[in-house]
Coordinates of C-alpha atoms in Angstrom, one line a residue:
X1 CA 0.0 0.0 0.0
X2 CA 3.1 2.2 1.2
X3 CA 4.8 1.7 -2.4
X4 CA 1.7 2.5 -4.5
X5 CA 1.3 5.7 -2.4
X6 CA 4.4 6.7 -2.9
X7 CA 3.9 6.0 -6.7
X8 CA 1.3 8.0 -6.9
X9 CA 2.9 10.4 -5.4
X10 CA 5.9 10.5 -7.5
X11 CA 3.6 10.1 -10.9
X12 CA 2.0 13.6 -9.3
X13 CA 5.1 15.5 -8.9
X14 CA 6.2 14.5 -12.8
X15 CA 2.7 15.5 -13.8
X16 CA 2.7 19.2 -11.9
X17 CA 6.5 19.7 -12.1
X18 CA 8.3 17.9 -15.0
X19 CA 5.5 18.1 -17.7
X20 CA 4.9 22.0 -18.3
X21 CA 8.6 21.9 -20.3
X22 CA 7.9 19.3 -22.5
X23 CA 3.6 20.6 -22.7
X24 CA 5.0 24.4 -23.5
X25 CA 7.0 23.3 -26.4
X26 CA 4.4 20.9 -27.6
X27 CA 1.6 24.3 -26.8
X28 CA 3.6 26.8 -28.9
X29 CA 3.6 24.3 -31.5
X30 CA 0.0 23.8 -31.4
X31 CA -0.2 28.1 -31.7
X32 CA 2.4 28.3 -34.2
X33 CA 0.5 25.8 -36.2
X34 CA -3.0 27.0 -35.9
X35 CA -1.7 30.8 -37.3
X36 CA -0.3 29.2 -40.1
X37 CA -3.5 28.4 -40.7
X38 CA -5.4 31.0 -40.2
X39 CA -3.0 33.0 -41.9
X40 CA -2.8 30.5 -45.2
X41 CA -3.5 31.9 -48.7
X42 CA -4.7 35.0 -46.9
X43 CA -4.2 38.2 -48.8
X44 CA -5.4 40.2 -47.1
X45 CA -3.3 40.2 -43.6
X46 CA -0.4 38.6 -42.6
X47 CA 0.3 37.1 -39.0
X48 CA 3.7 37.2 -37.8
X49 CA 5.8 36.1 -35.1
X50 CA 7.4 38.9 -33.1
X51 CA 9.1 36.8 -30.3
X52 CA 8.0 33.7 -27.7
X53 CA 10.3 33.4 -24.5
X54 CA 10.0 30.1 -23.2
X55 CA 10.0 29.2 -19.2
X56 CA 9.4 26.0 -17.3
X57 CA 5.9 26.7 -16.2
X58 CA 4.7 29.6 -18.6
X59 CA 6.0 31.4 -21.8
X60 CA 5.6 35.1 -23.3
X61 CA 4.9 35.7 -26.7
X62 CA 3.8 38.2 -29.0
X63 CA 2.4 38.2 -32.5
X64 CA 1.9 40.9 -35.1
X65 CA -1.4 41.2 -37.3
X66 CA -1.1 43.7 -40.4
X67 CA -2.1 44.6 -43.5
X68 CA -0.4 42.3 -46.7
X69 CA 1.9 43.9 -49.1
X70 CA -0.6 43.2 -52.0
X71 CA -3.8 44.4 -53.6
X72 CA -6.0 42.9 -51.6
X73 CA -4.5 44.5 -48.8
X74 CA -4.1 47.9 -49.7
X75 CA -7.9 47.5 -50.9
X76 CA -8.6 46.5 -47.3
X77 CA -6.6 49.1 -45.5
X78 CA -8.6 52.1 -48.0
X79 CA -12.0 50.3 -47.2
X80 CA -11.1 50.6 -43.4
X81 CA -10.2 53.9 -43.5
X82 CA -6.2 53.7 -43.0
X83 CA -3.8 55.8 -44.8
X84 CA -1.8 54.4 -47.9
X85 CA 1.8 54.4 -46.4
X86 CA 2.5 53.3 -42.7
X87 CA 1.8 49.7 -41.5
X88 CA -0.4 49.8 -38.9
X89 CA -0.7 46.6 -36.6
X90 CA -2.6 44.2 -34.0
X91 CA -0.8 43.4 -31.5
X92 CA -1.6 40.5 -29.1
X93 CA 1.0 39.8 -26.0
X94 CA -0.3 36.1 -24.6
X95 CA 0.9 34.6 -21.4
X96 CA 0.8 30.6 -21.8
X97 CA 0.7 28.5 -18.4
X98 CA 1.8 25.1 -19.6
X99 CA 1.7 21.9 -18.3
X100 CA -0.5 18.7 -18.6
X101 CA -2.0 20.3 -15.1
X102 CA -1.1 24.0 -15.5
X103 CA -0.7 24.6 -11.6
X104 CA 0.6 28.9 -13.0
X105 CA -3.1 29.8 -14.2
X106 CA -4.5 29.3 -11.3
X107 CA -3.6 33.0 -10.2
X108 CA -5.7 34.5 -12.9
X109 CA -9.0 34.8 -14.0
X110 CA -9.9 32.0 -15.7
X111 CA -7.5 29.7 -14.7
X112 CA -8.2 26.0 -14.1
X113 CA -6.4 22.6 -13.4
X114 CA -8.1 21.1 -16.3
X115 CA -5.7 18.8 -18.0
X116 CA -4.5 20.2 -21.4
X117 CA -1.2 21.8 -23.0
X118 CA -1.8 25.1 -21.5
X119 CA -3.6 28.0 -20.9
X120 CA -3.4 31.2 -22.2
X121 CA -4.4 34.7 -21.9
X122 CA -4.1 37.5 -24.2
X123 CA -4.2 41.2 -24.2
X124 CA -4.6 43.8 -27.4
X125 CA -3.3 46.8 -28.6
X126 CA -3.0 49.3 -31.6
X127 CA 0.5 50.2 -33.1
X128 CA -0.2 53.4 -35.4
X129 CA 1.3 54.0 -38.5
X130 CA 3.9 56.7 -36.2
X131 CA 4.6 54.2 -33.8
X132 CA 2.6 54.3 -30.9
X133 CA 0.6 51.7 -29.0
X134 CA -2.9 51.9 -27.5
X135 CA -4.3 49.2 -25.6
X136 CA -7.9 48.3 -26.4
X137 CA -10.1 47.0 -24.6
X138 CA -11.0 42.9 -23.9
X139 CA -9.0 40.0 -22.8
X140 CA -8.8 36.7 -25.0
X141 CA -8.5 33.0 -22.6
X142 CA -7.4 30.4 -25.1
X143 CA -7.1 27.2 -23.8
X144 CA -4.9 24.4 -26.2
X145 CA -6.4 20.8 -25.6
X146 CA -4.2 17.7 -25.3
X147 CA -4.7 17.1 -29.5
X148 CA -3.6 20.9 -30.2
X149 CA -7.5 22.2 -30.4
X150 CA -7.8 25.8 -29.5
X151 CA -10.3 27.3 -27.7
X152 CA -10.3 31.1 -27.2
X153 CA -13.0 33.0 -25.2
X154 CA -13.2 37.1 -25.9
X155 CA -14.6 39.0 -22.9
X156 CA -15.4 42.4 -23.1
X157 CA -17.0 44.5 -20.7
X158 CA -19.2 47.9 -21.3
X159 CA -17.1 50.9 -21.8
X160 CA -16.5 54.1 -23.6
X161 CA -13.6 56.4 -24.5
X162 CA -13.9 59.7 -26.0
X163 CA -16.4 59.1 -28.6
X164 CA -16.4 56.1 -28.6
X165 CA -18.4 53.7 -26.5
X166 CA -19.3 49.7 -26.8
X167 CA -21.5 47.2 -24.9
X168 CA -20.4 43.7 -23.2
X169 CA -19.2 41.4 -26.2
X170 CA -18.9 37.3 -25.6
X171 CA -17.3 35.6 -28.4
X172 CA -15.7 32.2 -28.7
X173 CA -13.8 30.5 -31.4
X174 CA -13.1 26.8 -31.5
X175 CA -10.2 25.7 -34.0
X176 CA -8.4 22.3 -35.0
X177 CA -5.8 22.2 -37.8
X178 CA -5.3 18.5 -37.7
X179 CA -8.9 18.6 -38.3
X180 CA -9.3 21.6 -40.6
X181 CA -12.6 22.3 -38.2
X182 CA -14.0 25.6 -37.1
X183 CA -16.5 26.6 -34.6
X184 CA -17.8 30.0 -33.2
X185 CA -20.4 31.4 -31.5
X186 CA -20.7 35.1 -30.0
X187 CA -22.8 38.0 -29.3
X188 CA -21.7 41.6 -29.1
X189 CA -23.8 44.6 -27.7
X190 CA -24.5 47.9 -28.9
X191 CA -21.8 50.0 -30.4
X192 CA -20.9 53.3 -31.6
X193 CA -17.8 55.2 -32.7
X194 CA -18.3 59.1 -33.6
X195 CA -15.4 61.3 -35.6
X196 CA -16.4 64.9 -36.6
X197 CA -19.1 64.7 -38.6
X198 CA -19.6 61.2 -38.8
X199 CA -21.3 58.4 -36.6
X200 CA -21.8 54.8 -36.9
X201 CA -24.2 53.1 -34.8
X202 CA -25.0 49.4 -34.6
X203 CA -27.3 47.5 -32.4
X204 CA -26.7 43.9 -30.8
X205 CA -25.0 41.6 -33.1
X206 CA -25.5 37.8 -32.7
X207 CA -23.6 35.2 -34.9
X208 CA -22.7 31.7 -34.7
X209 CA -20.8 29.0 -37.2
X210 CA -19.6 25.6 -37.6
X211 CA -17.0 25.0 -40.7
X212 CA -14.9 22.3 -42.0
X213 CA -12.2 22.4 -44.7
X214 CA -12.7 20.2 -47.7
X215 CA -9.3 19.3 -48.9
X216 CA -10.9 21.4 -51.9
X217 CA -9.0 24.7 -50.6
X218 CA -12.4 25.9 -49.4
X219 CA -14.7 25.1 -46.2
X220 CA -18.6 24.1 -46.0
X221 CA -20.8 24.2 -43.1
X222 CA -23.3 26.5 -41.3
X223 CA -23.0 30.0 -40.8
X224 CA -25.5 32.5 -39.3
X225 CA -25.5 36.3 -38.7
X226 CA -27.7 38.9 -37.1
X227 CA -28.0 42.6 -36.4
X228 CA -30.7 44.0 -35.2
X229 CA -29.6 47.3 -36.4
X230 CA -26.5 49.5 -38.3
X231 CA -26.6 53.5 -38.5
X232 CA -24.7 55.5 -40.6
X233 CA -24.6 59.3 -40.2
X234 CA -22.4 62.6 -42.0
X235 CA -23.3 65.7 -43.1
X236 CA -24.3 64.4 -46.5
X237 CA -27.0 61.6 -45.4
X238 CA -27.8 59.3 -43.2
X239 CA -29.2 55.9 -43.6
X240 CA -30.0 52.6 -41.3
X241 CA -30.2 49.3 -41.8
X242 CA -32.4 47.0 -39.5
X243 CA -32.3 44.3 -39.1
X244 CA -29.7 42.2 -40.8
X245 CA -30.0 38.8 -41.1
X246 CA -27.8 36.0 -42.8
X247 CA -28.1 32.5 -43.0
X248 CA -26.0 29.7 -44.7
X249 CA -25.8 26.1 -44.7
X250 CA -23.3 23.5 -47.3
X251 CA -22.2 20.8 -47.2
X252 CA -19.9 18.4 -49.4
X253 CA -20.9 14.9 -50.6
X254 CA -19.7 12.3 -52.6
X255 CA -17.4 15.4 -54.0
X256 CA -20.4 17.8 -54.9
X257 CA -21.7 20.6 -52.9
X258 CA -25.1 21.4 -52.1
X259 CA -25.6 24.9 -50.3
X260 CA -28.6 27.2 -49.7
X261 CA -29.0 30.6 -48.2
X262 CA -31.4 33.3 -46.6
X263 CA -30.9 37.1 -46.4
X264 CA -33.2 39.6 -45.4
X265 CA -32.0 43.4 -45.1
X266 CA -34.4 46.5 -44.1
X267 CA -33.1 50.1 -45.5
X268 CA -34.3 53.5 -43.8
X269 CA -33.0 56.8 -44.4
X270 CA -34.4 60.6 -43.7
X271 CA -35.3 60.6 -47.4
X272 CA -37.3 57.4 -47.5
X273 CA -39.4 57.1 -44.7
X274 CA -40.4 54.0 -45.3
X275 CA -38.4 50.6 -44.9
X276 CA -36.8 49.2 -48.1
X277 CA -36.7 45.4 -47.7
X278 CA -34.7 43.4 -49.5
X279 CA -35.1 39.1 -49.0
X280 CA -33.1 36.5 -50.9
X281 CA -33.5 33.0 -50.3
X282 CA -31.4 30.7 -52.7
X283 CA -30.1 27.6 -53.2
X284 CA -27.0 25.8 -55.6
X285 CA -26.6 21.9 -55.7
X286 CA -24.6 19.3 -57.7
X287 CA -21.1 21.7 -57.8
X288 CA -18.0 19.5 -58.5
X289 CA -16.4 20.1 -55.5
X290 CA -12.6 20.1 -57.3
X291 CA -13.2 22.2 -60.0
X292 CA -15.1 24.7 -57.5
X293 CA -11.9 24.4 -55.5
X294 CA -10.1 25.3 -58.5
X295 CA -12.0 28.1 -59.2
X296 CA -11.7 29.9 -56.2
X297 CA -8.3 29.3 -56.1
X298 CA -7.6 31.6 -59.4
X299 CA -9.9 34.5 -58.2
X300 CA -7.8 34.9 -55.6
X301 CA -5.0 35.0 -57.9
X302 CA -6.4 37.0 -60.2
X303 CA -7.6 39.5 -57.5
X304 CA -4.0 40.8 -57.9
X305 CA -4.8 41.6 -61.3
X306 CA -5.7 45.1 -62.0
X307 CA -7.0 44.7 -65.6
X308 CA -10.1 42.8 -65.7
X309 CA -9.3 41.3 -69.2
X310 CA -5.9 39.1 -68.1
X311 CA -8.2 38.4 -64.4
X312 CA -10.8 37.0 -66.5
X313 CA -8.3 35.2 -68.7
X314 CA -6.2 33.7 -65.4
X315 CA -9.9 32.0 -64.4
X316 CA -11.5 31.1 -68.0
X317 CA -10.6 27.8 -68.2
X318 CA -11.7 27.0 -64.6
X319 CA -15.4 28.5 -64.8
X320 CA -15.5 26.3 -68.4
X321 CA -14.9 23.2 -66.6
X322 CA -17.1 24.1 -63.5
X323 CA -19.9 24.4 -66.4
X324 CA -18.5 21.4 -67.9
X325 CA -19.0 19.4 -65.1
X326 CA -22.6 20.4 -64.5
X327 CA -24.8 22.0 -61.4
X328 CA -27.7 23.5 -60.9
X329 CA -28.6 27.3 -59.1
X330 CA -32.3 28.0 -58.2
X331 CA -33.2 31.8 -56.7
X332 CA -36.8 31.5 -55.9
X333 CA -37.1 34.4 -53.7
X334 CA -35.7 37.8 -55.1
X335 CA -38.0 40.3 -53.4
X336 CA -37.3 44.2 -53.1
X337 CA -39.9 45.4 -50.7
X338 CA -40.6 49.3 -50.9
X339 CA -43.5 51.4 -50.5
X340 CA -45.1 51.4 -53.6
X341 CA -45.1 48.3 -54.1
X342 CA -43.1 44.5 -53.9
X343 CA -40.9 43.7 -57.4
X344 CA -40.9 39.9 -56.8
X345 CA -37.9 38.1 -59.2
X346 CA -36.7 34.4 -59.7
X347 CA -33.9 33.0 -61.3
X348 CA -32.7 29.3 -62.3
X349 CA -29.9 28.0 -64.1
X350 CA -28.8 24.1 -64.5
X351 CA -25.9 23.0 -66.8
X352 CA -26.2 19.7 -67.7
X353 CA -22.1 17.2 -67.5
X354 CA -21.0 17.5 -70.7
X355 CA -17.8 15.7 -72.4
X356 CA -17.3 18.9 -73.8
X357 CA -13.7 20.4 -75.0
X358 CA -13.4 22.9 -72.2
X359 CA -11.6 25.9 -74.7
X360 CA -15.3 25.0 -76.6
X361 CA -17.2 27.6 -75.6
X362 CA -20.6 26.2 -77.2
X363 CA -20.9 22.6 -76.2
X364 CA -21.1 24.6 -72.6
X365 CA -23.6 26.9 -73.5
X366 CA -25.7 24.6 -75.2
X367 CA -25.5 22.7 -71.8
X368 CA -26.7 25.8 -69.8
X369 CA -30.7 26.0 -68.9
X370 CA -32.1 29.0 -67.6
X371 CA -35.3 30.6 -66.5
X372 CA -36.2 34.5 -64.9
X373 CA -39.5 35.8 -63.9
X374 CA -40.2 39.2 -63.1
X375 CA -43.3 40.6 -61.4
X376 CA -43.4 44.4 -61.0
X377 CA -46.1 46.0 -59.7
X378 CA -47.7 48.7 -62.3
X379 CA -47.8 51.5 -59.3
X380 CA -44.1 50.7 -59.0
X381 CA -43.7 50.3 -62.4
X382 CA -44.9 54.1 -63.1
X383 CA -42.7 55.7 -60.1
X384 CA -39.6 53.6 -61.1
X385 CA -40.7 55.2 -65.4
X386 CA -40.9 58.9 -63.9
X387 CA -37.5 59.0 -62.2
X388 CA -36.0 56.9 -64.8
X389 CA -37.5 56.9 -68.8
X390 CA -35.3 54.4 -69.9
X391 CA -37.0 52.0 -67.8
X392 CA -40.2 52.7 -69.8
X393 CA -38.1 51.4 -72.8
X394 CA -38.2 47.6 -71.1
X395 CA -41.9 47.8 -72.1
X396 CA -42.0 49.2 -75.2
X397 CA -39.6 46.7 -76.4
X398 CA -41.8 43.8 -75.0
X399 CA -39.2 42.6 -72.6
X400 CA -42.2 44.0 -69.5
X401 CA -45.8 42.8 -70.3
X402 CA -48.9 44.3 -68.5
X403 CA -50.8 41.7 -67.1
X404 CA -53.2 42.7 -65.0
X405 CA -51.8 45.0 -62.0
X406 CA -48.4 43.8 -62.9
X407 CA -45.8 44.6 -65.0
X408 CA -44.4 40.9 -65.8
X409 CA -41.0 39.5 -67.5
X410 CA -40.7 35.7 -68.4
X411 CA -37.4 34.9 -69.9
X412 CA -36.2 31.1 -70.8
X413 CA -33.0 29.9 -72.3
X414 CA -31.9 26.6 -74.0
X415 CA -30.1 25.2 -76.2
X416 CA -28.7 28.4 -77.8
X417 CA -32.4 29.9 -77.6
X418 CA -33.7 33.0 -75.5
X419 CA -37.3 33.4 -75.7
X420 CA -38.8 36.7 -73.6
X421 CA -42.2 36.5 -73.4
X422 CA -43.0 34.0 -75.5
X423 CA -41.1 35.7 -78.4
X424 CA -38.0 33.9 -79.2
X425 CA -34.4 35.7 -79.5
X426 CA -31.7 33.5 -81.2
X427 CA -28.5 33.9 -79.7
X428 CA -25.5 33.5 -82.2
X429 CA -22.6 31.6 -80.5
X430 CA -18.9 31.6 -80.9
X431 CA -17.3 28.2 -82.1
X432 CA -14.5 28.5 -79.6

């Protein structure tokens, strides 16, 4: 009894005392791994590795977040509102407590004895362009399982600065490389950020997501998004949008991909009284998963491209296979609510697997099937005509029929043949 006491004993004092070495290198591993990640085939930012000082029982690191040196990234630095020149950065500074029973948390908030690689917590700051840091506000506890998962929780509490102020936020994000998995859930509360003559306003913002790669360079799985509001004000206008919602679910089988998705969107302004509404609900099936895969994979080479011509010409061959190998895209709901009436709209287009040459352009668009429907209402119709008299064009030219109350549009393609409205429109098509 003596001997397997003292065992046990021993076995302990390896666990709590020898094991955070060997867990902290195997931890930083697990990080290292899980930003390369992140980071891969990514554009637009680029994570770096400023230092990591490994000790026995915890380890300091720090890691660098800034804009790419490429076109992507300078378009993402203009959309955020950054200057062209300077780098401005993220900067996270993590303290890791290691160990299969990391003993060093347990002096801060969220510490535990759970077993794992370590624990971590994480702090944020600003570098601008000149130089200087500024903390923000929030704390990140990451937690690495015994397989290298990460789990990271972001807590923020209510606060304001200057004119700026936020709500509480929650968010966690659950990741595992060996698994190419994703998951995250989070909900962030009111916040809004006021510079001179400018404000932006948004109201509680809920989202959640579960993702997996595909081996395809691209991920399926469920996504969901909603705002209940989002307020823009200058001296020029002023508009808001609420709510916003945003649902998505795919999935990969047998190497297709079948996907559908739901957007609603309301639009108010001081000019427009009354809501806009905008609802989308949409579906695509039957996508060969690889040649989607390839597709993605040269728009975002060709988003370095400036001229739209050699972009096009860097993905041509890939969108002629993707119609080459067939798959179907049905719109049913295309609705623009607005006062004077609802302009209701459908769309569907299949194209049938074809042995096809893919540098034959009409083998594929003989494949392609297609089908839109229209419905505008004719007290729409008329206040769309007044502001714009090209629009009363559409009708003269047959391509809106009155019907009724509505103005309507019915336009089918296939095999080479447009027909709107029953009156049929030959399409000449290119040999190659």
């Amino acid at each position: 009894m003596k001997k397997s006491v003292v065992a046990g004993l021993v076995l302990l004092a390896l666990i709590v005392i020898i094991s955070p070495g060997l867990m902290g290198y195997l931890a930083e591993r697990s990080v290292d791994k899980q930003l390369e990640w992140a980071a891969d085939d990514n554009q637009e930012i680029v994570i770096s590795a400023a230092g990591f000082e490994r000790g026995w029982f915890f380890s300091e690191g720090e890691h660098r977040v800034e804009f790419a040196s490429t076109g992507p990234g300078a378009a993402l630095r203009q959309q955020l509102g950054f200057a062209a020149t300077g780098t401005p950065a993220l900067i996270i500074n993590t303290r890791l407590d290691h160990g299969l029973i990391p003993v060093s948390s347990m002096n801060r908030d969220e510490g535990s004895l759970l077993p794992g690689l370590g624990r971590a917590i994480s702090h944020l700051s600003i570098e601008n362009a000149d130089g200087e840091v500024s903390a923000l506000p929030g704390v990140v506890y990451t937690q690495v399982g015994l397989t290298g998962a990460v789990s990271s929780h972001y807590v923020l509490e209510p606060g304001a600065v200057e004119e700026t102020s936020w709500g509480a936020a929650d968010i966690t994000v659950k990741t595992s490389a060996s698994q190419d998995t994703m998951e995250f859930e989070g909900q962030v509360d009111a916040l809004r950020i006021a510079g001179g003559n400018e404000q932006l306003e948004t109201g509680d913002m809920q989202f959640s997501g579960a993702l997996v790669e595909t081996g395809f360079g691209f991920s399926v799985g469920d996504l969901a998004l909603t705002i209940a509001s989002v307020g823009l004000k200058s001296a020029e206008q002023s508009v808001r949008f609420e709510p916003l919602s945003l649902r998505s679910h795919s999935r990969l089988s047998g190497g297709r991909v079948d996907g559908d998705m739901d957007f609603d969107i309301s639009i108010n302004s001081p000019a427009q009284p009354d809501a806009i509404t905008l609802k989308l609900h949409g579906s695509a099936a039957d996508i060969d998963g690889a040649a989607f895969g390839r597709l993605l994979a040269g728009l975002k080479k060709a988003r370095r491209i400036e001229d739209p011509m050699q972009a096009y010409a860097l993905i041509e061959n890939d969108l002629q296979t993707l119609f080459e190998k067939g798959f179907e895209i049905d719109i049913d709901t295309l609705n623009l609510e607005l006062p004077e009436g609802t302009m209701r709209s459908s769309l569907t287009m299949a194209a049938r697997e074809s042995a096809a040459n893919p540098l034959a352009r009409t083998g594929l668009l003989l494949a392609l099937e297609a089908r839109a429907d229209v419905s505008i209402p004719a007290g729409l119709f008329d206040y769309i005509a007044a502001r714009n008299p090209g629009f009363q064009s559409a009708a003269a030219m047959g391509f809106l029929r009155r019907n009724g109350d509505n103005y309507e549009l019915a336009a089918e393609y296939k095999k080479g043949l447009l027909t709107v409205n029953g009156a049929p429109m030959p399409i000449p098509l290119p040999g190659r």
